[in-house]
mmCIF file of C-alpha atoms in Angstrom:
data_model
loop_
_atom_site.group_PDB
_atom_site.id
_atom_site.type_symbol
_atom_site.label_atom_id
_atom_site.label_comp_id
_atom_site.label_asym_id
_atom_site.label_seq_id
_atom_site.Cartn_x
_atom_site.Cartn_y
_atom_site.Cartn_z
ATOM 1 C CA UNK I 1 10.751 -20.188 -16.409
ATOM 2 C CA UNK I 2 7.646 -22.305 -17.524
ATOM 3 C CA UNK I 3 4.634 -20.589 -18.692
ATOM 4 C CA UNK I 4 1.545 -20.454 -16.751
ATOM 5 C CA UNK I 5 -2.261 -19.961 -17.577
ATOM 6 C CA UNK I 6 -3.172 -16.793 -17.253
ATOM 7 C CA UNK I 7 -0.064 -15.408 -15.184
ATOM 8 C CA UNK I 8 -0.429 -11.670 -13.648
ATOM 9 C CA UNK I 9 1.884 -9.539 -14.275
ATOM 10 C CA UNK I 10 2.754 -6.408 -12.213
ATOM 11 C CA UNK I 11 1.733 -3.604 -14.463
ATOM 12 C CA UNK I 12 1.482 -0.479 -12.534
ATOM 13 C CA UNK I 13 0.704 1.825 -15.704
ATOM 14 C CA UNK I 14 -2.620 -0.505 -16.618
ATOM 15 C CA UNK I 15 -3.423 -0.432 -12.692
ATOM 16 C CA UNK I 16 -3.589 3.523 -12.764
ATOM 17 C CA UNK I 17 -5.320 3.234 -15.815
ATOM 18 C CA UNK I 18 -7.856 0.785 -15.284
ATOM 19 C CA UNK I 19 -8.635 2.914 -11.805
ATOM 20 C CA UNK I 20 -9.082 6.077 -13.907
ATOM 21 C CA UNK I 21 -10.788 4.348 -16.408
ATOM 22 C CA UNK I 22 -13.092 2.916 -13.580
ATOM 23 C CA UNK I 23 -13.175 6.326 -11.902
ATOM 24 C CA UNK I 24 -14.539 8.340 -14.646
ATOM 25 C CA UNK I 25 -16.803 5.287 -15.981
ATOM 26 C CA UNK I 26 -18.492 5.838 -11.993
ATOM 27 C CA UNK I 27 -18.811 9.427 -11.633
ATOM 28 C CA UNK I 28 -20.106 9.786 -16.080
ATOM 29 C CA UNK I 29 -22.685 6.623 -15.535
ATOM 30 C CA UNK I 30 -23.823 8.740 -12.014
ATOM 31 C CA UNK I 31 -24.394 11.474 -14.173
ATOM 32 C CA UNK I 32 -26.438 10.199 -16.313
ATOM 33 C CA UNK I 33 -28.513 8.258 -14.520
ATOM 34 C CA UNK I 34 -29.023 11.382 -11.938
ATOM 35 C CA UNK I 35 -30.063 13.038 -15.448
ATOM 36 C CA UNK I 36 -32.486 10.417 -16.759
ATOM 37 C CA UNK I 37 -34.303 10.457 -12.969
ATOM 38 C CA UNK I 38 -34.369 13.670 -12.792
ATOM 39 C CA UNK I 39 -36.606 14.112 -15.225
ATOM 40 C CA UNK I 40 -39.392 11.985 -13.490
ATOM 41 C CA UNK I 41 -38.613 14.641 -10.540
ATOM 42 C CA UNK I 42 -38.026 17.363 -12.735
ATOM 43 C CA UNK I 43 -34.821 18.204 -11.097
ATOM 44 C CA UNK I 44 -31.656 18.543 -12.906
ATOM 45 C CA UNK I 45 -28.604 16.884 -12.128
ATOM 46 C CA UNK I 46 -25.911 18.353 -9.604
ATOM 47 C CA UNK I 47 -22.674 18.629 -8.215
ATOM 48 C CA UNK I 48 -24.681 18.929 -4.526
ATOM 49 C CA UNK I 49 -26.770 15.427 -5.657
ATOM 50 C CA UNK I 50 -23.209 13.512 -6.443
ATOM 51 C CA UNK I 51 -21.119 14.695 -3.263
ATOM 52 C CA UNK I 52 -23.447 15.907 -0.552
ATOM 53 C CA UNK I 53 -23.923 13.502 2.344
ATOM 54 C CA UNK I 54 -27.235 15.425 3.258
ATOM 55 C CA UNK I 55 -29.226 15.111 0.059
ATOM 56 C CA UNK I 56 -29.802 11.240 0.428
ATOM 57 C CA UNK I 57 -32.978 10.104 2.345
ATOM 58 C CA UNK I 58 -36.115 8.631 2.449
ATOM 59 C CA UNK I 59 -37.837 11.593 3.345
ATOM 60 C CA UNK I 60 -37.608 13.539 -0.131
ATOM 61 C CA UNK I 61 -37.940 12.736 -3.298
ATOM 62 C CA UNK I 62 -34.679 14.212 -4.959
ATOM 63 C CA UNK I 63 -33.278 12.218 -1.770
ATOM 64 C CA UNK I 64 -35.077 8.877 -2.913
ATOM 65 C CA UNK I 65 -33.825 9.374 -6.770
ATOM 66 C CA UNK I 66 -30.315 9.961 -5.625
ATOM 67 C CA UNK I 67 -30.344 6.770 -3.975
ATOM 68 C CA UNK I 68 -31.973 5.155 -6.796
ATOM 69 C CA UNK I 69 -29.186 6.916 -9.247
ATOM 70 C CA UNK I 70 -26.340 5.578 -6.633
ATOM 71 C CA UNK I 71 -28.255 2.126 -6.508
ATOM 72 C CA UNK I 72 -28.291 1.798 -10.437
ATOM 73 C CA UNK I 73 -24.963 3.577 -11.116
ATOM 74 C CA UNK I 74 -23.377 0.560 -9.020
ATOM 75 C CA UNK I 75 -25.385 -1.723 -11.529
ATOM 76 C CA UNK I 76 -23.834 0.304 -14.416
ATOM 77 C CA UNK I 77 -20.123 0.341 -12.580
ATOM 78 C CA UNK I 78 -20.944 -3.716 -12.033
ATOM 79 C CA UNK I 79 -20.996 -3.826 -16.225
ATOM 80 C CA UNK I 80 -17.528 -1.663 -17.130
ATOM 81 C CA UNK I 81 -16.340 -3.995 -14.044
ATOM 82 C CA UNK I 82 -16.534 -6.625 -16.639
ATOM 83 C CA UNK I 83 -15.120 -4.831 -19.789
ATOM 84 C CA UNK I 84 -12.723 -2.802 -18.226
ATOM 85 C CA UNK I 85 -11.364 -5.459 -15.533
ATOM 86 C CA UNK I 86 -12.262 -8.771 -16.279
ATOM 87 C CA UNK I 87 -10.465 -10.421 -13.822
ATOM 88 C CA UNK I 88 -12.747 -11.349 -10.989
ATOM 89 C CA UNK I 89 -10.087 -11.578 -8.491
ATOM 90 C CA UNK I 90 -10.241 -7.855 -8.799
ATOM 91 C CA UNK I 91 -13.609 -6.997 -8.510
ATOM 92 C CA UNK I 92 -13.454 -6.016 -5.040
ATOM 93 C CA UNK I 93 -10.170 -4.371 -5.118
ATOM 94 C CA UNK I 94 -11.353 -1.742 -7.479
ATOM 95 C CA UNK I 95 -14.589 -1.760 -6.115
ATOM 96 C CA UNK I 96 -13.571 -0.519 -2.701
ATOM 97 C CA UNK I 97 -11.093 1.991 -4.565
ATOM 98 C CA UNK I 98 -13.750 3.931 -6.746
ATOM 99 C CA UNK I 99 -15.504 4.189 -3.237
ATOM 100 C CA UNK I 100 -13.177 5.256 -1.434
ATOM 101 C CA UNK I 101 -12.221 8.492 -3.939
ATOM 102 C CA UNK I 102 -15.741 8.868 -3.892
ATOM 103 C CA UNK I 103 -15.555 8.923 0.028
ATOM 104 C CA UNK I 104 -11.850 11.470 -0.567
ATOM 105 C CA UNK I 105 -14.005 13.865 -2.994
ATOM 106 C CA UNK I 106 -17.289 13.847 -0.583
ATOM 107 C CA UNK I 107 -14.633 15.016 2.387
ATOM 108 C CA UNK I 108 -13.518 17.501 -0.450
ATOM 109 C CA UNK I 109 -16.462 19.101 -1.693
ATOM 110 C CA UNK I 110 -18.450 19.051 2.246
ATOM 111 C CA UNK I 111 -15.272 20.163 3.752
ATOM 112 C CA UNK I 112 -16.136 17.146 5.913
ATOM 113 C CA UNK I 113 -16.285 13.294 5.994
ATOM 114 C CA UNK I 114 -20.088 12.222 5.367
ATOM 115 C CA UNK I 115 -21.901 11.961 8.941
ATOM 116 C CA UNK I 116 -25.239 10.575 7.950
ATOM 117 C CA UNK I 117 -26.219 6.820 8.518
ATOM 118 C CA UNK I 118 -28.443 7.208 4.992
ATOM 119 C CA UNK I 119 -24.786 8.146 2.780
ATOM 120 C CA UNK I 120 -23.081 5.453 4.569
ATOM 121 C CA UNK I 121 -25.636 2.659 4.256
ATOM 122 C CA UNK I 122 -26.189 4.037 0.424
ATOM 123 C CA UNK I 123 -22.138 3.703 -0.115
ATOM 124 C CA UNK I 124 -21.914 0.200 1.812
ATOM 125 C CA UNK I 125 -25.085 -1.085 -0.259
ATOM 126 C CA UNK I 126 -23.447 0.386 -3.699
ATOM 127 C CA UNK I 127 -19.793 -1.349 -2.750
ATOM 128 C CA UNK I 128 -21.698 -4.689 -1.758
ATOM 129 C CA UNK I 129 -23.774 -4.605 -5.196
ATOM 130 C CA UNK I 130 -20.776 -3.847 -7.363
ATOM 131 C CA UNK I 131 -18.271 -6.332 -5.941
ATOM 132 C CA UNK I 132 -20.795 -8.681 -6.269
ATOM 133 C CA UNK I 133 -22.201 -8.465 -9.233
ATOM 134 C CA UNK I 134 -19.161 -7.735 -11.179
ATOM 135 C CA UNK I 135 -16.918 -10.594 -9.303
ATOM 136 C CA UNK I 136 -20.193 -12.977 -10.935
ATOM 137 C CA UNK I 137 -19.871 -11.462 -14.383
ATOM 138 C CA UNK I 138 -16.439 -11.902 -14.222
ATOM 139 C CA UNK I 139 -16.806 -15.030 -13.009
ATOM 140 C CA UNK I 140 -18.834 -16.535 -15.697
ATOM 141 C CA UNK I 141 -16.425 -15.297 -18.101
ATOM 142 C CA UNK I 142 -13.101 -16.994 -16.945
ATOM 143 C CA UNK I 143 -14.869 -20.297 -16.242
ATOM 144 C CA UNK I 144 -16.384 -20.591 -19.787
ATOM 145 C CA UNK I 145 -15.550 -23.672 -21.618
ATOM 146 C CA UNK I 146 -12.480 -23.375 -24.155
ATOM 147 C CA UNK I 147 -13.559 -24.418 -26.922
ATOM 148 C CA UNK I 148 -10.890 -27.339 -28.987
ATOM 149 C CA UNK I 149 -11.701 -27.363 -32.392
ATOM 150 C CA UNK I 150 -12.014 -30.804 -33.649
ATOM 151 C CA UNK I 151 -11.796 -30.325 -37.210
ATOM 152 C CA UNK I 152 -9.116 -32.148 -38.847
ATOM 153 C CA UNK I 153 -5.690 -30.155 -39.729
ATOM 154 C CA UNK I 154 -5.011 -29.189 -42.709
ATOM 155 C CA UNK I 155 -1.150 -30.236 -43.643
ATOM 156 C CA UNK I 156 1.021 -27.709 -45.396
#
């Protein structure tokens, strides 16, 4: 069998890892930056700001910083896309995934899949800005020159 550059191989346990990895990295990064927003609405963070379909909306402000959180988390999630992945063929892959358990633990916690247009234009803009950005991080990455060193050899 002749080598190839940068062959995939099927490994299931990194896969469950890297989804984990990618899983926690979404909902910790949400937490924090529901934390460091809600202190310019003086509102701590909460389990109700993270899975309720309701809270999201123009019309409030803890509903405007939750979308601002979501908007920035999928900045954040864009980053560990690129240190945790760093394959840009799988950008969207695990970018759909995270959403969809977020979209499994929504149903969860509500009891109920999401039914307002705000959640589900907040999730679509999140998944859009995520793929995206992290398929171009990656992206710039794997393309960068390799650099050949063109020092002489040393003989032995």
């Amino acid at each position: 069998m002749a080598a190839q550059f940068r062959s995939y191989v099927w490994d299931p346990a990194l896969i469950v890892a890297q989804m984990v990895l990618l899983q926690a990295g979404y909902y910790g990064s949400l937490g924090l930056w529901l934390a460091l927003l809600g202190t310019l609405g003086s509102t701590g963070p909460s389990l109700q700001q993270v899975f309720s379909d309701e809270i999201l909306g123009f019309s409030t402000p803890p509903g405007r910083l939750s979308m601002m959180a979501f908007i920035l988390n999928a900045l954040t999630c864009a980053l560990a896309l690129l240190y945790f992945i760093r394959r840009g063929k799988q950008c969207l892959d695990f970018t759909v995934t995270v959403h969809f358990f977020h979209l499994l633990g929504c149903w969860a916690y509500n009891s109920r899949v999401p039914s307002t247009l705000t959640w589900w234009l907040v999730q679509a803009v999140c998944t859009a800005l995520m793929a995206a950005i992290g398929e171009y991080l990656c992206m710039r990455i794997e393309l960068r020159e390799i650099p050949l060193s063109s020092a002489p050899k040393a003989s032995v």
